[in-house]
Short mmCIF file of C-alpha atoms in Angstrom, two decimals:
data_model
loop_
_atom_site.label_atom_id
_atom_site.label_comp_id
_atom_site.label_asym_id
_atom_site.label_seq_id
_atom_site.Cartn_x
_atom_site.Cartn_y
_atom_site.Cartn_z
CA UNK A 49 -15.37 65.40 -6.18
CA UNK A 50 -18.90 64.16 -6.77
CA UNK A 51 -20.76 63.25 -9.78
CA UNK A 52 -24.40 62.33 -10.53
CA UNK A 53 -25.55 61.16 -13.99
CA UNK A 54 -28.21 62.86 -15.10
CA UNK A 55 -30.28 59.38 -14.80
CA UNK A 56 -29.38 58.68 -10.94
CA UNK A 57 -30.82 62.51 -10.39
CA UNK A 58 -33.97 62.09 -12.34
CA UNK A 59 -34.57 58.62 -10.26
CA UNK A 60 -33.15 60.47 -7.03
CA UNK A 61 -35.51 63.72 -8.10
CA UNK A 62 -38.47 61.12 -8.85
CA UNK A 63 -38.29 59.87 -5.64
CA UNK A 64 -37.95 62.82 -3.46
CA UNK A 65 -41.18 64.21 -4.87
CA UNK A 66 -43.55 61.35 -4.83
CA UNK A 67 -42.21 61.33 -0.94
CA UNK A 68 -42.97 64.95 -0.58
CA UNK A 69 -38.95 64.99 0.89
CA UNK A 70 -36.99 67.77 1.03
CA UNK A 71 -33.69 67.05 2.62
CA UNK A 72 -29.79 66.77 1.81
CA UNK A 73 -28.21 63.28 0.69
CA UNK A 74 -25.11 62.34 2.32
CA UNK A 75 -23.05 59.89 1.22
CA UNK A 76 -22.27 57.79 3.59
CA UNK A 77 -19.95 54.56 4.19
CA UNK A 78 -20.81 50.97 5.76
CA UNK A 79 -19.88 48.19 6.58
CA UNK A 80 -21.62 45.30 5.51
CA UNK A 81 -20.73 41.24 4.73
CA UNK A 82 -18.74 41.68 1.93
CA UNK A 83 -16.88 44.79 3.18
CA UNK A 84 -17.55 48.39 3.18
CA UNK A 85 -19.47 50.48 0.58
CA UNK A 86 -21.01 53.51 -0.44
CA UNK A 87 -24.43 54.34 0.42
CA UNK A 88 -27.31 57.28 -0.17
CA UNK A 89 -28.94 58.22 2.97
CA UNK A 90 -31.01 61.60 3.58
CA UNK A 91 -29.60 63.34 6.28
CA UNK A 92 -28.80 67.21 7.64
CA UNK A 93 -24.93 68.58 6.90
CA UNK A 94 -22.49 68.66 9.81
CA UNK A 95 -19.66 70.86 10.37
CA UNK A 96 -17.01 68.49 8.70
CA UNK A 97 -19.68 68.30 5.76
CA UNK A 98 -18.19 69.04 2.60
CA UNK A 99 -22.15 70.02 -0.27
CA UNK A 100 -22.04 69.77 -3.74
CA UNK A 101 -25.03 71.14 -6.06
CA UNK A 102 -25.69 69.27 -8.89
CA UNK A 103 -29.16 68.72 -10.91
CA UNK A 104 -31.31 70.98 -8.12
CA UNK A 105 -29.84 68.00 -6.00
CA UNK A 106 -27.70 69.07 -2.46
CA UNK A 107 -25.32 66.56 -1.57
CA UNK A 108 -23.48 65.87 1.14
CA UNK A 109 -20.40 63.81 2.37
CA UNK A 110 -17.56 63.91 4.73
CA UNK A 111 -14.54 65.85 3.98
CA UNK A 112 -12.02 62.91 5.42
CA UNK A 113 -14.15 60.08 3.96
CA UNK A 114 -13.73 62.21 0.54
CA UNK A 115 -10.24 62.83 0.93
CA UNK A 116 -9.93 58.95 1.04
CA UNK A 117 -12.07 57.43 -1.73
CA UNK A 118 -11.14 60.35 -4.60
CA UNK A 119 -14.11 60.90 -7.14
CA UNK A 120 -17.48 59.77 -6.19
CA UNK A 121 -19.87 58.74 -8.72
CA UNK A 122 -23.77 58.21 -8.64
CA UNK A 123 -25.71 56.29 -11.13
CA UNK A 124 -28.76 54.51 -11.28
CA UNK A 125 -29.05 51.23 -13.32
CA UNK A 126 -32.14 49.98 -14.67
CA UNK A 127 -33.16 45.98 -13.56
CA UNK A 128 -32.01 43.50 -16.21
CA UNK A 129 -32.72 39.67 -16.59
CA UNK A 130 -30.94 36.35 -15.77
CA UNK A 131 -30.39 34.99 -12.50
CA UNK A 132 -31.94 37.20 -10.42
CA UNK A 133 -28.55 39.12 -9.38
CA UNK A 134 -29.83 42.18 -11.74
CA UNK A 135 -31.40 44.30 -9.28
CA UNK A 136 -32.13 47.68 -10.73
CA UNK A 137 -31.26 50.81 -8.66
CA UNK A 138 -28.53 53.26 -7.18
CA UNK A 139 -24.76 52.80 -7.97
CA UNK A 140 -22.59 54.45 -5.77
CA UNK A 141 -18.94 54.10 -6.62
CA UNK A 142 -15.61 55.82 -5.47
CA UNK A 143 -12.24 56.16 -7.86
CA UNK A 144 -10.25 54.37 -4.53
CA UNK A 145 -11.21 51.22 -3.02
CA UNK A 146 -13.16 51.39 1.03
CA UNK A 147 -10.68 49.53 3.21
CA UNK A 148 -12.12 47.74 6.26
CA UNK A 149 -13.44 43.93 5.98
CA UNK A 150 -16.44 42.15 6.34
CA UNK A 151 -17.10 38.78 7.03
CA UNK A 152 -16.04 37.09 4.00
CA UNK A 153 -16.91 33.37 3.00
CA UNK A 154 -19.17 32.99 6.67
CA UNK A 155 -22.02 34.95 4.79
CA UNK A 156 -22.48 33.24 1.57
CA UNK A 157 -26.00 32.87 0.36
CA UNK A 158 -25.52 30.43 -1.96
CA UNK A 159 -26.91 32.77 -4.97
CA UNK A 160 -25.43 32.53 -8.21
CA UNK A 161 -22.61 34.10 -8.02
CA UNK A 162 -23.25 37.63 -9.20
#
């Protein structure tokens, strides 16, 4: 199952338009330094492709990826203030943790922490 809050597609709608894009979003996972997440990416649907409808929005993910990571959620958060770790933007979530790894300590950037 996945689920967009109404704010994530009004962001994700927002965007598309002042882009002029017209294309599916997959949902995508990657591995990165601190282990494997959830991404947005616009892409086409394959055959293993499993689309969802949801606020005019079609999205897109694979049907093994969503077997393993259970609900899906999308929101969008807006930037807050502190130490700088309060990015704004696109939450993507799952109800079951990615496995995989990532390089651990080796990529530490010294931030703060968030």
């Amino acid at each position: 199952m996945i689920e967009v809050t109404a704010v994530a597609a009004d962001k994700i709608k927002e965007y598309m338009a002042a882009n002029k894009v017209d294309s599916p979003i997959r949902i995508m996972a990657q591995n990165g330094c601190a282990g494997p997440s959830l991404n947005l990416v616009l892409d086409q649907a394959g055959d293993n492709d499993q689309l969802v409808q949801q606020h005019d929005l079609t999205l897109l993910a694979d049907r093994e990826m969503l077997a393993a990571t259970g609900k899906i959620t999308i929101d969008y958060r807006e930037a807050s203030s502190g130490c700088g770790c309060g990015g704004g933007g696109f939450t993507v979530s799952s109800e079951k943790p990615l496995s995989g790894g990532g390089c651990g300590s080796s990529c530490n950037t010294g931030s703060c922490g968030c």
